CSV table of C-alpha atoms and ligand atoms in Angstrom, one decimal:
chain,number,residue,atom,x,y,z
A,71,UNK,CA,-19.4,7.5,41.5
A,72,UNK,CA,-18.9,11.3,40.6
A,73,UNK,CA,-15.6,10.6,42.3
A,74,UNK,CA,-14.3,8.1,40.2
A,75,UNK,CA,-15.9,9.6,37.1
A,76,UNK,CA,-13.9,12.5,37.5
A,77,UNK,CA,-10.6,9.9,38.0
A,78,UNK,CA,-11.2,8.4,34.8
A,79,UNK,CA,-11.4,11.4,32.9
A,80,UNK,CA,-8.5,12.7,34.4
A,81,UNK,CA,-6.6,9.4,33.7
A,82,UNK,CA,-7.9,9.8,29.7
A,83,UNK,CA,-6.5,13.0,29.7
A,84,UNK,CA,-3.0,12.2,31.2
A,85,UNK,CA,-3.3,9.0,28.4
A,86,UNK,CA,-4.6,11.3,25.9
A,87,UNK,CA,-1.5,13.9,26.2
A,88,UNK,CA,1.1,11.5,26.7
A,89,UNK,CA,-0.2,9.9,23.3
A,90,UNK,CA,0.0,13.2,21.8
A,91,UNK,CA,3.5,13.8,23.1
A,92,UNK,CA,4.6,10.7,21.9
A,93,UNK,CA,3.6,11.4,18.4
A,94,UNK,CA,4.8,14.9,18.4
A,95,UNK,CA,8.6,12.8,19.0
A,96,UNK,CA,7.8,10.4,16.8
A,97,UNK,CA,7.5,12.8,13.9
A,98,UNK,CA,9.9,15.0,14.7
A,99,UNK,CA,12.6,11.7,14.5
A,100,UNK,CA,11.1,11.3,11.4
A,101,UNK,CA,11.5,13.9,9.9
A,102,UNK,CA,15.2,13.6,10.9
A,103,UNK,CA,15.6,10.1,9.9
A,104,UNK,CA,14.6,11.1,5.6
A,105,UNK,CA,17.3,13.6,6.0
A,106,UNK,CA,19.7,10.8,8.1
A,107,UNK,CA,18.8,8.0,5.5
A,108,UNK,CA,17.1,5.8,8.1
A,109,UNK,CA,14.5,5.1,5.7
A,110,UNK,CA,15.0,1.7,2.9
A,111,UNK,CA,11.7,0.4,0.7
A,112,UNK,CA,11.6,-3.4,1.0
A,113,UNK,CA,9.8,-5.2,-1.7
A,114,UNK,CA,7.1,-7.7,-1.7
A,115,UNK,CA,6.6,-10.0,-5.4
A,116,UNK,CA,3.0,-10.1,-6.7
A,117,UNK,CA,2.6,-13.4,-9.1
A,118,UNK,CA,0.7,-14.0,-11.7
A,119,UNK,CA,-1.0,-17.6,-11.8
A,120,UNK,CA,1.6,-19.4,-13.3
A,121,UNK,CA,4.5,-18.3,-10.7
A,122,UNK,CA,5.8,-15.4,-12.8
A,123,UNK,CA,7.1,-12.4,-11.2
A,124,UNK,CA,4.2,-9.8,-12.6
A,125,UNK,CA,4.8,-6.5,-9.7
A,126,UNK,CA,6.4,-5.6,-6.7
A,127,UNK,CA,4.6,-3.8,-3.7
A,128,UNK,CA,7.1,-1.3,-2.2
A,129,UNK,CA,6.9,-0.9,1.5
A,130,UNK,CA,8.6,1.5,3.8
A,131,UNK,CA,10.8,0.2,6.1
A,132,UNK,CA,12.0,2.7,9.1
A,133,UNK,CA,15.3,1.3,11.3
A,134,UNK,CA,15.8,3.9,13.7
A,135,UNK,CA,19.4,3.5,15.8
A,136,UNK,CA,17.6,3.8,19.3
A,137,UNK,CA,14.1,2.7,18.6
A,138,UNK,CA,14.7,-0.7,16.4
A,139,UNK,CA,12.2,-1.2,13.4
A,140,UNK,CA,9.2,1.0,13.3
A,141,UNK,CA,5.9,-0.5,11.7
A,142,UNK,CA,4.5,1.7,8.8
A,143,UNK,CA,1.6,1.2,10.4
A,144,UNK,CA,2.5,3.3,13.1
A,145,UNK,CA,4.6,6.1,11.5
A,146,UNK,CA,2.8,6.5,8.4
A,147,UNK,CA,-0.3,7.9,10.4
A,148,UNK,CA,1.4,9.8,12.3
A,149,UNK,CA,3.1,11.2,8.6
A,150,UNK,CA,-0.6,11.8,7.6
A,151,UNK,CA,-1.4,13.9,10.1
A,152,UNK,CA,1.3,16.2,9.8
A,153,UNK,CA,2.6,17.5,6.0
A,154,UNK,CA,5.1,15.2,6.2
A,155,UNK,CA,3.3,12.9,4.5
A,156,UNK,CA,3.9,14.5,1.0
A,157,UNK,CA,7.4,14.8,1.8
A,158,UNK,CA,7.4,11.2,2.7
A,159,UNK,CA,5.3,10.1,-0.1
A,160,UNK,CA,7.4,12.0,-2.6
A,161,UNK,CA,10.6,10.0,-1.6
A,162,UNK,CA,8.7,7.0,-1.9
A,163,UNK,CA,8.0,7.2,-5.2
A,164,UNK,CA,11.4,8.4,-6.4
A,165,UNK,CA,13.2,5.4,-4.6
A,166,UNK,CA,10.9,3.3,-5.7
A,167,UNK,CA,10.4,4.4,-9.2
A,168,UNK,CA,14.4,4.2,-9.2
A,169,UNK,CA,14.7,1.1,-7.9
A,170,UNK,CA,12.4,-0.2,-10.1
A,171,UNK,CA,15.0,0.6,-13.3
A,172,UNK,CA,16.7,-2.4,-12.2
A,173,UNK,CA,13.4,-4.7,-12.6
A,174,UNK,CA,12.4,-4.5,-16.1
A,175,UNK,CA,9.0,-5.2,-17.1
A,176,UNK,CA,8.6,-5.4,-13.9
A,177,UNK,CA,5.3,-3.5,-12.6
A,178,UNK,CA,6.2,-1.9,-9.3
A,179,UNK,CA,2.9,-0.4,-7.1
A,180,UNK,CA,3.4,2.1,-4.6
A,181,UNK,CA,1.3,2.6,-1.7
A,182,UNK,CA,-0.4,6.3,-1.9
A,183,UNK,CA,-1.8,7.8,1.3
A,184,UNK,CA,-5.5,9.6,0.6
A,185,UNK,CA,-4.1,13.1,2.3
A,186,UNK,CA,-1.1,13.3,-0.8
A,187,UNK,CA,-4.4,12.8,-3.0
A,188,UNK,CA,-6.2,16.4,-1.2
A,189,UNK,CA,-3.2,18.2,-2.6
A,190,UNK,CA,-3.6,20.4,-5.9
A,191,UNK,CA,-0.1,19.8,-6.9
A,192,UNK,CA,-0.1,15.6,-6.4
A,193,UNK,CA,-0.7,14.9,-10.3
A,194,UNK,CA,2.4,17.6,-10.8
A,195,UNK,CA,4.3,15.8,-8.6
A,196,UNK,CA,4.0,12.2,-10.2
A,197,UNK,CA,4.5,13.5,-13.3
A,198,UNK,CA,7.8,15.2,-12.3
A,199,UNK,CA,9.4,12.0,-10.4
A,200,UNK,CA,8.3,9.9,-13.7
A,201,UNK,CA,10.1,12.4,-15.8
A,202,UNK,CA,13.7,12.7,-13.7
A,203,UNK,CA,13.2,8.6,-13.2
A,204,UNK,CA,12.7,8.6,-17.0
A,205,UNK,CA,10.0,5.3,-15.8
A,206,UNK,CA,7.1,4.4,-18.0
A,207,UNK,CA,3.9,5.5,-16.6
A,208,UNK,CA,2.6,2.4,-17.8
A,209,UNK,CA,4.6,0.0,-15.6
A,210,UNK,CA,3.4,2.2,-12.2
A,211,UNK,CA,0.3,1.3,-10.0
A,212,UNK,CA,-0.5,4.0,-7.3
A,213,UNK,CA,-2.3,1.8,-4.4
A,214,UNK,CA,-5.1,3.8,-2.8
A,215,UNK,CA,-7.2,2.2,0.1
A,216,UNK,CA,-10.5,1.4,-0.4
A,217,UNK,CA,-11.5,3.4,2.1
A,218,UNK,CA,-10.3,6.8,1.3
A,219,UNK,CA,-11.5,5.3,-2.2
A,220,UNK,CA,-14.5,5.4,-0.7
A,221,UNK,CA,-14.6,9.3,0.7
A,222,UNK,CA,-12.9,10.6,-2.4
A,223,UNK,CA,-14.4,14.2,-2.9
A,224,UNK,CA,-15.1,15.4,-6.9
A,225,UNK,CA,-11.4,16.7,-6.3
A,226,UNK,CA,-9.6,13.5,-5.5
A,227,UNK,CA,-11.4,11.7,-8.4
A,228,UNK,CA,-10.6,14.1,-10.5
A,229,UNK,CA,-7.2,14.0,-9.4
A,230,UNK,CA,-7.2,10.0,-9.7
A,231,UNK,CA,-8.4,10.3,-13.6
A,232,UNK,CA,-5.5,12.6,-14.4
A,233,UNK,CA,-2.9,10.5,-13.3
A,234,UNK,CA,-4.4,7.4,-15.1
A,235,UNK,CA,-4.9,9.3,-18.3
A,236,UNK,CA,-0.6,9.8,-18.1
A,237,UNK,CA,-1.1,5.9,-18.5
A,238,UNK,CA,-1.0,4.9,-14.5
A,239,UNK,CA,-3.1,2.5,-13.1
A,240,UNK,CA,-4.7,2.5,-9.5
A,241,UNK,CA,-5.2,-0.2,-7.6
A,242,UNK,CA,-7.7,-0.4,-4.2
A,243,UNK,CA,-6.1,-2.1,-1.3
A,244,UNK,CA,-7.3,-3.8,1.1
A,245,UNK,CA,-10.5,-4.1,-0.3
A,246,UNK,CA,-13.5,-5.1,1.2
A,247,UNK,CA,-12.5,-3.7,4.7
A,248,UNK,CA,-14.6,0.0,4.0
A,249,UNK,CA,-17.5,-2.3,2.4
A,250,UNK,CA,-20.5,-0.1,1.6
A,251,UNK,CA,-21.8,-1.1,-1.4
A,252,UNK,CA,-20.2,-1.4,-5.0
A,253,UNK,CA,-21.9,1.7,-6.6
A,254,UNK,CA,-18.7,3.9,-5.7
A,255,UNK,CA,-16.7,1.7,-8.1
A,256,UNK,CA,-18.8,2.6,-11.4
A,257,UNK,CA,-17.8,5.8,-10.8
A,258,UNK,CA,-14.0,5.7,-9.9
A,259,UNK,CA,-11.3,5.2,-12.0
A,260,UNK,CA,-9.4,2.3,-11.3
A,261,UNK,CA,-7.9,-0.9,-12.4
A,262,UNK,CA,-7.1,-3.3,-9.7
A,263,UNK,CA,-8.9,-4.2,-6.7
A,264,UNK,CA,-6.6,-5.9,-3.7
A,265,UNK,CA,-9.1,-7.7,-1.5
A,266,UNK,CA,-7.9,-7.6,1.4
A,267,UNK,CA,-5.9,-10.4,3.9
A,268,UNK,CA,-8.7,-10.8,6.5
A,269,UNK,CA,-10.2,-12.2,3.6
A,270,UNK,CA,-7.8,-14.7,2.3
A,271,UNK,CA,-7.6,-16.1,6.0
A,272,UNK,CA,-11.2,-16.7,6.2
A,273,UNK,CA,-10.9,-18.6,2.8
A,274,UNK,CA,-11.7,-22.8,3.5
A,275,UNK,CA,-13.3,-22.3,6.9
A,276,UNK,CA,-16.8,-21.9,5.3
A,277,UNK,CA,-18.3,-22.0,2.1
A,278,UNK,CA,-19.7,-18.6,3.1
A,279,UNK,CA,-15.9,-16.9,3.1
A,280,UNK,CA,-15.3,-19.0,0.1
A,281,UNK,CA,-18.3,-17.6,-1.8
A,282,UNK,CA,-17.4,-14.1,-1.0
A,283,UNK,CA,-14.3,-13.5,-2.4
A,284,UNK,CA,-15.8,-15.5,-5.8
A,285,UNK,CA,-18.5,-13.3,-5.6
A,286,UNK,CA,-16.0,-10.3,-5.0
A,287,UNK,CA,-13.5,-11.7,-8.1
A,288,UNK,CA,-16.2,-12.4,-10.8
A,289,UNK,CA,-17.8,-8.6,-10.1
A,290,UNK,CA,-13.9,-7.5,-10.5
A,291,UNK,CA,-13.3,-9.1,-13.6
A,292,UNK,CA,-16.8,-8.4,-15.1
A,293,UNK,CA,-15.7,-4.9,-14.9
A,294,UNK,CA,-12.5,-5.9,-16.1
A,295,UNK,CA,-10.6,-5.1,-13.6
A,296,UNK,CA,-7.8,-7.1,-12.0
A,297,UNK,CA,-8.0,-9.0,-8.8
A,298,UNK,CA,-4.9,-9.5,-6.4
A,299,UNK,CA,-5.9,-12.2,-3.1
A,300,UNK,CA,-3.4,-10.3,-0.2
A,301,UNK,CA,-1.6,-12.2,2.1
A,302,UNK,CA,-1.7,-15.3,1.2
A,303,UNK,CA,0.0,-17.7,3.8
A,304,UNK,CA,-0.8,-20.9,2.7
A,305,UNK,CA,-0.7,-23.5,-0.4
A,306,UNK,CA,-4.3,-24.0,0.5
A,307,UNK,CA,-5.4,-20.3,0.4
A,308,UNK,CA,-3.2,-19.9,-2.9
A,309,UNK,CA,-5.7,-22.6,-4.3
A,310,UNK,CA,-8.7,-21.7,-2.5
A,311,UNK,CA,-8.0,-17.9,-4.1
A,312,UNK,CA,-7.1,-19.1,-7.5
A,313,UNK,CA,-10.4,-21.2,-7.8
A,314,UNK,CA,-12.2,-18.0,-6.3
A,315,UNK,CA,-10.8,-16.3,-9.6
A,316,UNK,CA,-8.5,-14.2,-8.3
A,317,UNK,CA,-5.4,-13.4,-10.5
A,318,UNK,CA,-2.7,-11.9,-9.1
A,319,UNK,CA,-1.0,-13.3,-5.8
A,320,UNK,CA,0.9,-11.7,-3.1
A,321,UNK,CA,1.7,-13.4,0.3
A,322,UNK,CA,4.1,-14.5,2.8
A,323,UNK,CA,3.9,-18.2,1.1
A,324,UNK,CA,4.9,-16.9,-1.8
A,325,UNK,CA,7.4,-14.3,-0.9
A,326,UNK,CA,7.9,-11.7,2.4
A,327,UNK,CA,9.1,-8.1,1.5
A,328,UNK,CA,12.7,-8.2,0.7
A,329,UNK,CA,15.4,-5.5,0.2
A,330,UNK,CA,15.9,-4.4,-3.1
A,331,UNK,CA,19.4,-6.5,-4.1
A,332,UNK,CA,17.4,-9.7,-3.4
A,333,UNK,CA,14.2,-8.6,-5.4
A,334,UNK,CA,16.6,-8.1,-8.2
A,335,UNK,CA,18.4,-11.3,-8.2
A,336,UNK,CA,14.8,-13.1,-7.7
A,337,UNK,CA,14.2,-11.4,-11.1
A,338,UNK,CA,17.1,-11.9,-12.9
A,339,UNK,CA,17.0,-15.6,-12.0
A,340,UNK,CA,12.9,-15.8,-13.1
A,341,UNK,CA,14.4,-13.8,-16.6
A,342,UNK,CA,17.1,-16.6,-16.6
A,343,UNK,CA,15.2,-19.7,-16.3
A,344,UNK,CA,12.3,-18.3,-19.1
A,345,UNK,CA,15.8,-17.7,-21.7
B,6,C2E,P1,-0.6,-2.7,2.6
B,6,C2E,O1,-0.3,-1.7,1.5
B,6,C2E,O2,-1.9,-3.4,2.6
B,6,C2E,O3,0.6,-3.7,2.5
B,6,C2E,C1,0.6,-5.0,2.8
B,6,C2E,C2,1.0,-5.3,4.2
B,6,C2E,O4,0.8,-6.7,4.5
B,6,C2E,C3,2.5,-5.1,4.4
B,6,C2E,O5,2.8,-4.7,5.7
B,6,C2E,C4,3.1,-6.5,4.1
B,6,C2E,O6,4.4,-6.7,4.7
B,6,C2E,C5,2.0,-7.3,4.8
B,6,C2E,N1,1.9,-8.7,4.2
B,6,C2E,C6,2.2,-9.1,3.0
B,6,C2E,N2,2.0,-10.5,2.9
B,6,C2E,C7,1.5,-10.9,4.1
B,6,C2E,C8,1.1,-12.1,4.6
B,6,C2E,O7,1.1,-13.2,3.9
B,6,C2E,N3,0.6,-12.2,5.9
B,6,C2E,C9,0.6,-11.0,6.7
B,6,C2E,N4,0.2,-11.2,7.9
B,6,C2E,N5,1.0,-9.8,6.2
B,6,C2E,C10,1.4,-9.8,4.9
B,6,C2E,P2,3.7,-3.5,6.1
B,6,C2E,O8,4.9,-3.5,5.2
B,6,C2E,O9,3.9,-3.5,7.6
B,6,C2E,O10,2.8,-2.2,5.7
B,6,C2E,C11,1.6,-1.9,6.4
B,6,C2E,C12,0.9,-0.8,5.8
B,6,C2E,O11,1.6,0.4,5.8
B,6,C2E,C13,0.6,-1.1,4.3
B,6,C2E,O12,-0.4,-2.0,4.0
B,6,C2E,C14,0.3,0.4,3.8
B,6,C2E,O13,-1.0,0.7,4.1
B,6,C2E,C15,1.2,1.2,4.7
B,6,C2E,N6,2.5,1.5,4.0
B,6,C2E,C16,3.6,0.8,3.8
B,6,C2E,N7,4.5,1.5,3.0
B,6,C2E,C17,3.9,2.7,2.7
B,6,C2E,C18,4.2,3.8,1.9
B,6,C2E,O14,5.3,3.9,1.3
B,6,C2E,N8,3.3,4.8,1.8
B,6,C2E,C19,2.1,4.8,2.4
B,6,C2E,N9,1.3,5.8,2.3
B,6,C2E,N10,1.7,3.7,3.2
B,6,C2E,C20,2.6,2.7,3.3
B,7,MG,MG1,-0.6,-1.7,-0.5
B,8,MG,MG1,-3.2,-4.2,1.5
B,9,MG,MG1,-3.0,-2.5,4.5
């Protein structure tokens, strides 16, 4: 038994190194591909109830020549652990805010990774990519997960109040998934709360699910705060969420993330057919 103890720890190890080797490459061809161009924003439509284009979510979309499509969720990790994160982030938001000059009235949310949030300079930083992108605070929503929301020091709420006094909003994403009571939110300043997809899959299996996400919306929107069902992949969970009292919709049914020239004709057809 001490034997094979010793075996399994040695075979952790070996796994443990070769994960850490692998994400050593990983960011190193990263860190390559911002300055190769590998790296597009695709962009995902968030409706209001009645269809209308409201938002777009911009989401990072990594095409490396010899490794094929790379999953945020796996590089943007590896991006937080390192300082290429704020690097990273800051490119985000320029593309995006960019981009976004070709969506007016548009709302365009970008996703903001809690590390960028520990830096002193981050409020300095938006306000400088608003000002060369000459884009109206107003129409920005930085997306924050609820669970860095969650573990925000006096610092990072600090931080989070300057950037919506410049007239940003903030939005928590995938809410519901760091659940530890509601008191956090009296104190945080935020708009939005994004409740999250594991949710909106569970809606119509039970009245429990069902009730949740009701329960979740009406404490949202007593706080007057808005309340966007994620992921919706059905006509049933669009109606299920929409009864639930959510507001804003975002989902495969309704749209996937698309490249930016096909977001832009979406809109300028949408701004055609209200004319
Ligand atoms: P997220 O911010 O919660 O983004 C939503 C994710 O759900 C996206 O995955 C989107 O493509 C996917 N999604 C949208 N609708 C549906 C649906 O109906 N069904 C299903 N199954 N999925 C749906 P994606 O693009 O792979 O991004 C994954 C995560 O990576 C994002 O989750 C976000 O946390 C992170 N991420 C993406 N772009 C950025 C970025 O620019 N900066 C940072 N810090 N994180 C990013
Ligand atoms: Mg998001
Ligand atoms: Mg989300
Ligand atoms: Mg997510």
């Amino acid at each position: 038994a001490k034997k094979a103890g010793r075996n399994k720890t040695c075979v952790f190890d070996a796994e443990m190194l070769s994960e850490l080797k692998h994400r050593r490459l990983i960011e190193r061809e990263l860190r390559a591909a911002i300055l190769l161009n590998e790296l597009d924003l695709h962009y995902q439509p968030i409706q209001g109830p009645d269809g209308h284009l409201v938002a777009v979510e911009a989401l990072l979309r990594w095409q490396s020549p010899s490794r094929g499509n790379i999953s945020p969720a796996r590089f943007i990790p590896i991006a937080e652990s390192t300082a290429l994160i704020d690097q990273l982030g800051e490119w985000v938001l320029r593309r995006a805010l960019t981009d976004a000059g070709d969506l007016p009235n548009a709302s365009v949310s970008v996703n903001v990774s809690a590390n960028q949030l520990t830096r002193d300079d981050v409020v300095d930083m938006v306000a400088r990519v608003l000002e060369e992108t000459d884009f109206p605070p107003s129409r920005l929503v930085l997306e924050l997960t609820e669970s860095a929301a969650i573990n925000a020091t006096p610092d990072i709420c600090r931080r989070l109040q300057s950037l919506r006094d410049m007239g940003i909003r903030i939005a928590l994403d995938d809410f519901g998934t760091g659940f530890c009571g509601f008191d956090y939110l009296r104190h945080l300043p935020v708009d939005t709360i994004k409740i999250d997809r594991s949710y909106i899959a569970r809606l119509g299996d039970s009245e429990t699910d069902n009730v949740f996400v009701s329960a979740l919306a009406s404490l949202a929107s007593a706080m007057r705060l808005n309340v966007v069902a994620e992921g919706i992949e059905t006509e049933k969970q669009m109606l299920l969420a929409r009864a639930a009292g959510c507001n804003l919709f975002q989902g495969y049914h309704l749209a996937r993330p698309m490249p930016k020239a096909d977001i832009v004709r979406m809109h300028d057809h949408a701004l055609r057919k209200c004319a």
